[in-house]
XYZ file of C-alpha atoms in Angstrom:
575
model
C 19.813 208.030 98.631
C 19.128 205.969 95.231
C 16.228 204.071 95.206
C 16.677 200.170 95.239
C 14.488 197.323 95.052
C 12.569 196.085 98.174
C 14.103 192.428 97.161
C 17.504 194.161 98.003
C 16.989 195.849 101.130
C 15.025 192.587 102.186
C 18.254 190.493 101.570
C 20.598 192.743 102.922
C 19.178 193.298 105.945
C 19.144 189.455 106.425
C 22.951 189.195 105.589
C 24.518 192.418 106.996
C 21.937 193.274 110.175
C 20.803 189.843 111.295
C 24.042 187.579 110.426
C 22.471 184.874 108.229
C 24.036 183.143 105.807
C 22.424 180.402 104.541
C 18.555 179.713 103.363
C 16.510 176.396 102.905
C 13.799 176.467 100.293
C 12.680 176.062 97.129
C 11.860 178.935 94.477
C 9.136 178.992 92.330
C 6.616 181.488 90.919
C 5.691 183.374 93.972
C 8.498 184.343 95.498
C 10.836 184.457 92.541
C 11.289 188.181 92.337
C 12.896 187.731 96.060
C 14.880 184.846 94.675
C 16.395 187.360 92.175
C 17.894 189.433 95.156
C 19.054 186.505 97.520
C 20.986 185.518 93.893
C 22.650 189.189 93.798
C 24.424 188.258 96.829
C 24.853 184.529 96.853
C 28.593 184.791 98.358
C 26.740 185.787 101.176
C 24.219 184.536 102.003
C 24.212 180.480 100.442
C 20.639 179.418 99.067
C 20.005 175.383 99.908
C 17.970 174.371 97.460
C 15.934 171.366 99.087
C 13.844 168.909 97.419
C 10.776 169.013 99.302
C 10.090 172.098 101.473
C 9.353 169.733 104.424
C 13.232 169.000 104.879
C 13.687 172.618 104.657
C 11.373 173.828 107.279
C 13.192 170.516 109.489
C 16.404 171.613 108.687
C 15.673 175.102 109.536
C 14.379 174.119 112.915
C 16.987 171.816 113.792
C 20.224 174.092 112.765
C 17.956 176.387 115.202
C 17.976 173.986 118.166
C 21.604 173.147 117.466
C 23.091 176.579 116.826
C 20.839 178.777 119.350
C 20.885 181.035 116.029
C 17.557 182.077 113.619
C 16.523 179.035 110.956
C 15.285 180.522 107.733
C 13.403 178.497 105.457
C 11.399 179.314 101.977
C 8.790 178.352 100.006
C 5.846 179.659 97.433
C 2.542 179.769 98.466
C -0.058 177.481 98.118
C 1.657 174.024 97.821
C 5.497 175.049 98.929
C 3.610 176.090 101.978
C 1.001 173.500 103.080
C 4.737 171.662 102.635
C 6.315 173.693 105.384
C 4.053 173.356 107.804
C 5.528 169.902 109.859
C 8.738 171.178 109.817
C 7.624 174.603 111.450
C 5.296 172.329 113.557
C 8.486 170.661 115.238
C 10.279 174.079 115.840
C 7.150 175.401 117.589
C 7.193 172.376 119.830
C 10.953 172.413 120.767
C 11.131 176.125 121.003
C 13.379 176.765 118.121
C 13.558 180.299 116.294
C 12.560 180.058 113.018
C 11.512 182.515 110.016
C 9.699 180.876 107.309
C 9.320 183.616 103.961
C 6.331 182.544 102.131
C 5.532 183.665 98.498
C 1.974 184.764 97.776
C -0.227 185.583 94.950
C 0.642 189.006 93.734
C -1.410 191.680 96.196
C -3.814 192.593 93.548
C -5.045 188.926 93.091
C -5.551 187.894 96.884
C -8.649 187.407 98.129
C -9.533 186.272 94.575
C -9.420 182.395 94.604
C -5.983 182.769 91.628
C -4.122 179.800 90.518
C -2.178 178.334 94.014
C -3.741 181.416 96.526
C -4.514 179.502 99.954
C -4.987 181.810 103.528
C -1.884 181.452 104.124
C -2.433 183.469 107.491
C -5.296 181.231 108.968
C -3.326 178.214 107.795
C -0.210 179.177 109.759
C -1.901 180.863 112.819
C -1.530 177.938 114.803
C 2.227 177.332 114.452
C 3.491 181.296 114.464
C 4.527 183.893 117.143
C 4.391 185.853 114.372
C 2.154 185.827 111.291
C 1.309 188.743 109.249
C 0.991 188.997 105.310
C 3.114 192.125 103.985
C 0.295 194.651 102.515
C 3.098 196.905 100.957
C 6.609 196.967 99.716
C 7.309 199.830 101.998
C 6.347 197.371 105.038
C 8.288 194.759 104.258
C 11.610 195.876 105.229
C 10.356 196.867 108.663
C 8.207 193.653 109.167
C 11.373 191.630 108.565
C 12.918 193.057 111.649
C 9.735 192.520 113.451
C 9.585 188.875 112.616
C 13.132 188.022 113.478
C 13.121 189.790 116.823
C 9.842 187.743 117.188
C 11.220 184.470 116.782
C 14.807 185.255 118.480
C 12.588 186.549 122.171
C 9.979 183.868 121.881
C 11.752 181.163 120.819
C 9.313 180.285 118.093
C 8.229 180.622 114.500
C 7.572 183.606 112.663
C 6.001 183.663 109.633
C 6.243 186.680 107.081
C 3.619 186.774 103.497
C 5.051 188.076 100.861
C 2.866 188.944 97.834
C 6.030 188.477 95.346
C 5.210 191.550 93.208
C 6.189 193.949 96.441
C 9.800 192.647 96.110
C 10.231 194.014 92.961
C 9.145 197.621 93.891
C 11.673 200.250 94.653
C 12.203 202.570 97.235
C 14.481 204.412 99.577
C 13.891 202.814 102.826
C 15.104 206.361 104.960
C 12.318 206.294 107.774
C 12.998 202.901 109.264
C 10.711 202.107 112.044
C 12.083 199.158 113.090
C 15.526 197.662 113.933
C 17.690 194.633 114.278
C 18.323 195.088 117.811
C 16.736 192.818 119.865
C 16.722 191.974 123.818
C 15.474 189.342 126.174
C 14.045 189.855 129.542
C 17.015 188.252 132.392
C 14.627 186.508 134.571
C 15.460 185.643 138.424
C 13.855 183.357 141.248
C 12.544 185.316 143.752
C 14.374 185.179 147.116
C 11.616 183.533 148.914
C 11.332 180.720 146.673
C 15.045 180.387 146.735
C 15.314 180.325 150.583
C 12.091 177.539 150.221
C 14.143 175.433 147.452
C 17.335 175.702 149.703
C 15.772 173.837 153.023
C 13.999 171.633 151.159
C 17.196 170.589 149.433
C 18.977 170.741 153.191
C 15.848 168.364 154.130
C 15.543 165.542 151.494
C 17.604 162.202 152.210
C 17.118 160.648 148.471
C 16.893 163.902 145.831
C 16.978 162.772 142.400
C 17.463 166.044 139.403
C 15.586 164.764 136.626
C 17.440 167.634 133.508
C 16.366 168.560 130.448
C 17.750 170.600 127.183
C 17.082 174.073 129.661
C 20.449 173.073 131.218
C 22.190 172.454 128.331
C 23.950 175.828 129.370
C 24.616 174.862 132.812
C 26.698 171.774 132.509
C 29.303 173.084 135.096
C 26.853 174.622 137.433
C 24.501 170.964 137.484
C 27.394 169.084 138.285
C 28.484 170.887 140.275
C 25.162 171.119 142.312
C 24.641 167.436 142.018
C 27.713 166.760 143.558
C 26.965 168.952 146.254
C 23.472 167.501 147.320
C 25.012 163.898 146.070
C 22.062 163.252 143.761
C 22.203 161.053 140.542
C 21.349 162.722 137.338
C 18.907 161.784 135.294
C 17.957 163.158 131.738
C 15.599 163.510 129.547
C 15.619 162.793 125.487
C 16.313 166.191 124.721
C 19.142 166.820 127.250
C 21.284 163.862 126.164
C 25.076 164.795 126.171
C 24.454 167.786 128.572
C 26.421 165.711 131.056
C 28.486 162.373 129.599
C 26.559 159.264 129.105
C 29.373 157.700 131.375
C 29.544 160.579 133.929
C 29.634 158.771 137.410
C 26.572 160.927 138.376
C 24.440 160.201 135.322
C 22.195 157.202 134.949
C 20.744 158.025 131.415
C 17.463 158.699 130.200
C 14.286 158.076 131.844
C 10.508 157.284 130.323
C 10.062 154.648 127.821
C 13.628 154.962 126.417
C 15.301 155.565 129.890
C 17.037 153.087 132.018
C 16.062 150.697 135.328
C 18.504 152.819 137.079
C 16.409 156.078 136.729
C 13.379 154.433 136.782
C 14.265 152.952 140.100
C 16.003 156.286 141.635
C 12.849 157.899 140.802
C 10.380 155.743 142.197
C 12.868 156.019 145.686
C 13.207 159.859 145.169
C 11.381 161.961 148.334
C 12.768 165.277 146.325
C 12.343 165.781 142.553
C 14.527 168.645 140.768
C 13.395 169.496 137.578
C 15.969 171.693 136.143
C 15.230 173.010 132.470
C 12.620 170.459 131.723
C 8.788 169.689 131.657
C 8.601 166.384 131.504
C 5.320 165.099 130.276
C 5.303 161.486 131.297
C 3.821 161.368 134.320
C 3.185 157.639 134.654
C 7.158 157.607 135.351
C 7.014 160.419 137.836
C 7.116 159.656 141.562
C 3.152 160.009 142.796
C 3.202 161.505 145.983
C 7.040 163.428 146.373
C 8.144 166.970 146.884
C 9.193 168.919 143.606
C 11.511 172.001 142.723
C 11.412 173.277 139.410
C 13.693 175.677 137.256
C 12.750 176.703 134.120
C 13.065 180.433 132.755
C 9.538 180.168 130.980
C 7.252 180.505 134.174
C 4.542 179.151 132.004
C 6.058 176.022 132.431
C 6.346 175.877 135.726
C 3.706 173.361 137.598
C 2.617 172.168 133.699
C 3.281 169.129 134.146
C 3.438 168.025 137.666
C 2.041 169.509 140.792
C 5.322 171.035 141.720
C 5.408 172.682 145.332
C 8.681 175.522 144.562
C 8.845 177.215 141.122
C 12.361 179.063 140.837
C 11.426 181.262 137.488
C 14.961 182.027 135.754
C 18.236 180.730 133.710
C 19.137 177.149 134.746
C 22.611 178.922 135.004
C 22.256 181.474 137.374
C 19.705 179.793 139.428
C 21.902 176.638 140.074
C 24.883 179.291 140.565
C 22.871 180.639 143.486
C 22.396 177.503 145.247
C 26.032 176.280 144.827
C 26.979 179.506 146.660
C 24.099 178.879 149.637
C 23.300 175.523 149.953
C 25.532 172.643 152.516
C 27.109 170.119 151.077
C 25.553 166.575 152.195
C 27.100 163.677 153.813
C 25.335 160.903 153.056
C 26.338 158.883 149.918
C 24.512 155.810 150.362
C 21.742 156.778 148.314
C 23.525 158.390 145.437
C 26.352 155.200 145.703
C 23.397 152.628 145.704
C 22.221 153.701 142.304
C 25.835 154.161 140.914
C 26.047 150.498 141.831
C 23.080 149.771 139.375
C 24.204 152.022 136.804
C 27.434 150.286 136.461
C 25.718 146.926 136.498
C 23.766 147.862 133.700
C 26.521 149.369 131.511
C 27.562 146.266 132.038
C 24.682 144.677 130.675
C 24.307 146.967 127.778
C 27.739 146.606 126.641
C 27.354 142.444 126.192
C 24.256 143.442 124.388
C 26.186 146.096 122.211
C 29.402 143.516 121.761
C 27.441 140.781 121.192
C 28.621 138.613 118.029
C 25.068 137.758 116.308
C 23.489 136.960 113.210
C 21.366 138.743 111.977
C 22.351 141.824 113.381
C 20.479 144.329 116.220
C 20.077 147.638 117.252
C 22.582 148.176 120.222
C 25.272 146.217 117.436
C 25.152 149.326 115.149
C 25.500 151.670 117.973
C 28.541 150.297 119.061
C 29.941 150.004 115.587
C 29.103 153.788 115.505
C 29.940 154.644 119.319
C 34.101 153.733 118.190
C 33.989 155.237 115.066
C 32.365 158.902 115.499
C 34.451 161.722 116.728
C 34.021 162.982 120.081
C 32.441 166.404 118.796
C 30.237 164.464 116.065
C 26.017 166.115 115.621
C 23.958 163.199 115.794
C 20.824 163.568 114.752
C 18.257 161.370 114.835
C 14.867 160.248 113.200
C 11.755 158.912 115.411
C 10.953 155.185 116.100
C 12.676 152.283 117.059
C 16.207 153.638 116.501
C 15.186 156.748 119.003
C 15.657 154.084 121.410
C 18.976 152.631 120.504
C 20.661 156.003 120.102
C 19.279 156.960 123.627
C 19.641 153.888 125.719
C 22.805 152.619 123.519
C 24.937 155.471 121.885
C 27.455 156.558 124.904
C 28.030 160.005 123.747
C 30.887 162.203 125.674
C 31.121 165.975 123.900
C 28.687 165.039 120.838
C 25.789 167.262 120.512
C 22.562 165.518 119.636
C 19.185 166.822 117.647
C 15.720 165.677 117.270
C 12.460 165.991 116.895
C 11.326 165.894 120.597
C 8.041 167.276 121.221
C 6.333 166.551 117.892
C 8.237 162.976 117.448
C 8.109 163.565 113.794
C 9.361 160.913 111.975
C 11.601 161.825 108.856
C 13.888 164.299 110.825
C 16.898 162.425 110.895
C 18.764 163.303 107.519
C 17.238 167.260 107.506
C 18.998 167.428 110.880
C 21.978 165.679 109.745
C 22.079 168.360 106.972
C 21.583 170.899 108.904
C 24.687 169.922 111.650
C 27.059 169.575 108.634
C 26.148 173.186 107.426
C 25.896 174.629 111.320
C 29.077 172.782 111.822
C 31.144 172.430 108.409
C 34.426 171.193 110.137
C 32.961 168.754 112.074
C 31.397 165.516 111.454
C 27.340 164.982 111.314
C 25.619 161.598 111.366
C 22.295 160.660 110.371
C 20.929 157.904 112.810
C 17.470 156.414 110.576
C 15.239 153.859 110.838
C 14.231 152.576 107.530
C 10.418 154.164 107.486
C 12.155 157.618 109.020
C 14.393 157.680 106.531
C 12.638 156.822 103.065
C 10.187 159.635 104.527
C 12.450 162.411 103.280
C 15.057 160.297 101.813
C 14.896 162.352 98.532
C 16.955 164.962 99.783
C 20.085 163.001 99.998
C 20.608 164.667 97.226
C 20.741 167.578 98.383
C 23.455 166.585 100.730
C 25.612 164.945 97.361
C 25.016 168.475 95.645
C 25.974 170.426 98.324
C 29.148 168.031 98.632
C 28.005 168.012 102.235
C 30.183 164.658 103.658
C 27.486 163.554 105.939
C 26.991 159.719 107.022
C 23.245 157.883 107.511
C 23.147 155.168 109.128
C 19.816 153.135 108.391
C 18.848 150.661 110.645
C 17.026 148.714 108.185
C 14.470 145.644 109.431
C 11.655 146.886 106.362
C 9.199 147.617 108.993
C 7.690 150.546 111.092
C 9.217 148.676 114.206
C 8.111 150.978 117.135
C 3.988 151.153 115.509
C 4.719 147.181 115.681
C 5.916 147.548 119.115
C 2.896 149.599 120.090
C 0.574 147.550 118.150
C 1.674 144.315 120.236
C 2.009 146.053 123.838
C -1.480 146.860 123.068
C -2.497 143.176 122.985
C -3.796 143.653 119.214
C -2.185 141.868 116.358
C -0.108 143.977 114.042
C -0.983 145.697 111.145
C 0.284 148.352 108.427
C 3.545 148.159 109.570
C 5.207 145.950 106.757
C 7.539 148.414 104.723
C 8.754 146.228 102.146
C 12.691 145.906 101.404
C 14.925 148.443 100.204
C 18.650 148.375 99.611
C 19.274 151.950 100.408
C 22.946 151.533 99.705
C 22.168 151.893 95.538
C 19.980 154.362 96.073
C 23.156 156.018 97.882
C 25.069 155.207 94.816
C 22.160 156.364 92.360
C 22.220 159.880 93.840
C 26.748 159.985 93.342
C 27.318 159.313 96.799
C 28.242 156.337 98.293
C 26.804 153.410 99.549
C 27.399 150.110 101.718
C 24.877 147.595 102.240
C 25.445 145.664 105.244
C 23.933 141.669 106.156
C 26.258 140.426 108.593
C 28.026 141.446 111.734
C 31.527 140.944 110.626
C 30.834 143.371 107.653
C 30.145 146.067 109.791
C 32.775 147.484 111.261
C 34.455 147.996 107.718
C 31.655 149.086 106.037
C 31.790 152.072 108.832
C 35.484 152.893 108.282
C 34.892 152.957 104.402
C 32.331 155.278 104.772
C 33.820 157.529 107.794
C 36.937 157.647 105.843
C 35.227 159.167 102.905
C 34.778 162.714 101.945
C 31.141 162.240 99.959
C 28.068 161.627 101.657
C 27.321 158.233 102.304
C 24.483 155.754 103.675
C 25.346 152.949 105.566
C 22.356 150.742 105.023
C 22.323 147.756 107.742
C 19.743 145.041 107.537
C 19.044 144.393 111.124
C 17.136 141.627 113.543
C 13.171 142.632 114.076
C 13.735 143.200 118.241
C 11.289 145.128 120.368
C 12.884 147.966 121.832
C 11.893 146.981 125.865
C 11.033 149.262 128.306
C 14.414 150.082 130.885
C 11.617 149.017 132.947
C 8.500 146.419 132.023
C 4.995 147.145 133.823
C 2.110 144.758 134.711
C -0.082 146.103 132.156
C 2.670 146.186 129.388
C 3.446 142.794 130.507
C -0.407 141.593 129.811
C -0.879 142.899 126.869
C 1.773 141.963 125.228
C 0.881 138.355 126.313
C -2.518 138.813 124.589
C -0.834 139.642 121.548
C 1.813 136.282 121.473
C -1.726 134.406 122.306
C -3.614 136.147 119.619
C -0.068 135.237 117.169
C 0.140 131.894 118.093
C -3.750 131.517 116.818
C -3.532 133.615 113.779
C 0.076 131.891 112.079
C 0.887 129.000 114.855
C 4.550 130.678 115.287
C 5.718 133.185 118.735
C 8.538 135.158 118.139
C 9.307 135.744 121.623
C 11.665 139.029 122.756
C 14.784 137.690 124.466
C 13.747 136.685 127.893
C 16.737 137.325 129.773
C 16.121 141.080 129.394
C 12.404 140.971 129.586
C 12.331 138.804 132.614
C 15.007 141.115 134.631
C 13.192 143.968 133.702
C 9.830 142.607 134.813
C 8.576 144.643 137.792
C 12.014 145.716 138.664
């Protein structure tokens, strides 16, 4: 067997063992002796280079959470690292494999304060499954293996050092300790806890399944369970699309962004059925009610509320087993009564949606959007204001949908959006921004134009940080820091070589949309839109006060209100 270069066997084992085929990063001085190998083979395996390695280490979690497959990502050491670290942050949160190659110092100068060394393995403890800094080139090969099978059965990051002189050293690689084979542990509710969940099921009169992205897998087996036990279905952020936003059993999200529907089901609800979620809100959990929850992590079982059945195992199976043993119900009237609400407020969100106003708002766009975007479209979108429109106001039917959930980063709208159009090249990928999300990482549009990726973003542009603002007023405090400043984001479009429409008034829209759908470059659709609170799907007595502390403290400070339109805040108002 010749002797190649550990650079080599590295790449190769990526391309032809683990199936990867594209890489987010940046090169630079410490890892440029791999760099030299991934370019040996770039027909196979594509090199993205980003321009900050922030949007890389995004984009590598969010191609993760859309694809089910490993996210690779690279930087050097030092600064290209520190610059990794919120994007591997967000993975970690949403569970997303990821395998982030860091360059290092050459071996000989670590531990010796050189030009850019950081400890890169105390830095990244906190974020990895798997953290280890290669001590030899005849390591590395093996540790690669180790760190993808890693991040593929923990659903989490792995990070592997690389001192960038051990690439270049050559070797044989015959006594392979390692593999690429990899296998997950199939994971099954015990049969006592199964009979338990089944008569408390037979038992409850008003059950209410609260799902998350855990049954994104499951889609035929949770409706057809929730058709069985006649329970609405409610969702959370991450699990939107698992079922249609117009299913006849759905009634949206729930929390802050969700909908009076599901807040009111919920409150009714004397059985809770968390399937493939831990939600963390509790303030919009029922107090006192009977819970079942599935989730194939038993770690997460009880985390978040005092749940009385844990059924430890796949969403799919699990809810398999009860179609097959549990009685369908009779009674309708509790399931019927909240359809009834549901469809009144479609109702009301579609006036909001259609509504012909200058300037123009939130719900507006989505609409505009919700008639142009294909039915198997990746929407992803940033944090803020506009997570709220997308959620409460996008109807989505097959799309698939990616964000940052747990971590709420802001900034991970057009990372994802690159990510979906790579992930998915014959489909179409949308950007969703607000206007601070977006100018966060709004430098790697360019990427995108380079890349000839034909991605749209849509920026929902009121040159403000409108959900701090929000925050700051349901507080009762005055706002402050959230003024962005304007910025026509349609010539920066156009500065970069893609294209760009700037859009001031609601007749404009709808064109400006076609234009740019009908377009094979990447374009921004930049929308100046109304300043509007996003409300609450339902408004509480202490959101209520404090945000009548702040119009007091307004009306002092400038003489002016700008009230929120009362028709919605008044019929949400202790609903």
């Amino acid at each position: 067997m010749f002797e190649k270069r550990t650079g080599e066997i590295v790449t190769n084992l990526l391309i032809d063992d683990w199936g990867i085929d594209h890489i987010y990063g940046m090169p630079g001085d410490s890892i440029n002796e791999l760099m030299d190998d991934f370019r040996s083979r770039q027909d196979d395996l594509q090199f993205i280079q980003v321009r900050h390695e922030e949007v890389g280490a995004l984009a590598a979690s969010s191609y993760a959470k859309l694809t089910g497959k490993v996210g690779v990502c690279l930087s050097i050491g030092g600064p290209g690292a520190t610059h990794l670290v919120n994007g591997l942050y967000d993975a970690k949160a949403d569970s997303a494999p990821v395998l982030a190659l860091v360059g290092q110092v050459p071996s000989e100068e670590v531990g010796t304060g050189a030009f850019q060394e950081e400890n890169l393995e105390r830095m990244f403890d906190g974020v990895a499954v798997f953290n280890k800094r290669v001590q030899s080139a005849q390591q590395l090969p093996d540790l690669v293996n180790q760190a993808l099978r890693e991040a593929y059965v923990n659903n989490g990051v792995s990070v592997l050092i690389i001192p960038d002189d051990l690439s270049a050293v050559k070797q044989k690689y015959e006594e392979k300790l390692t593999s690429s084979v990899y296998a997950k542990t199939e994971v099954f509710p015990s049969e006592k806890s199964l009979i338990e969940a089944k008569e408390a099921i037979a038992e409850a009169k008003k059950p209410v399944i609260l799902a998350g992205k855990g049954a994104a897998h499951a889609q035929e087996e949770l409706v057809e369970f929730a058709e069985t036990i006649h329970s609405p279905v409610i969702l959370s952020l991450l699990a939107k699309g698992v079922i249609p936003d117009n299913h006849p059993l759905c009634l949206g999200q729930h929390g802050q962004i969700g909908t009076q529907p599901a807040y009111n089901a919920m409150k009714e609800a004397d059985l809770l059925l968390m399937i493939g979620t831990s939600f963390p809100y509790r303030d919009f959990l029922p107090k006192d009610t009977k819970a079942i929850q599935i989730d194939i992590d038993p770690s997460k079982i009880g985390k978040h509320y005092p749940v009385q059945i844990g059924l430890a195992g796949s969403t799919k199976d699990t809810l398999q087993w009860l179609n097959d043993h549990i009685e369908p119900k009779d009674n309708q009237e509790h399931l019927e009564k909240y359809q009834k609400q549901m469809d009144e407020w479609r109702v009301s969100m579609q006036m909001q949606k259609r509504a012909n106003t200058d300037p123009i708002n939130g719900p507006q766009v989505m609409y505009e959007l919700e008639k142009i975007m294909p039915e198997d479209a990746i929407i992803s979108s940033d944090v803020g204001n506009v997570t709220v429109w997308v959620a409460r106001y996008l109807s989505m039917v097959r799309q698939k949908m990616v964000i940052s959930g747990w971590l709420a980063t802001m900034g991970c709208g057009l990372p994802g959006a690159i990510a979906g159009q790579l992930a998915y090249p014959n489909r179409q990928s949308i950007a969703v921004c607000g206007d601070g999300g977006f100018a966060m990482n709004m430098q790697d549009f360019i990427t995108a134009v380079k890349y000839k990726l034909p991605l749209k973003v849509i920026v929902l542009n009121n040159s403000k940080i409108g959900m701090i603002q929000y925050e700051q007023e349901a507080m009762g405090h005055l706002h402050y820091a959230t003024e962005l400043g304007d910025m026509d984001f349609a010539k920066f479009a156009e500065s970069c070589g893609g294209e760009g429409y700037r859009v001031e008034k609601r007749e404009d829209l709808e064109g400006a949309m076609q234009k740019a759908f009908l377009s094979d470059k990447p374009a921004i659709i930049d929308v100046a839109i109304e300043d509007q609170a996003p409300l609450p799907g339902n408004i509480g007595y202490e959101q209520a006060v404090h945000y009548t502390e702040y119009l007091i403290k307004e009306f002092f400070e400038s003489g002016k209100i700008e009230l929120p339109p009362l028709k919605t805040a008044t019929k949400r108002l202790f609903n």
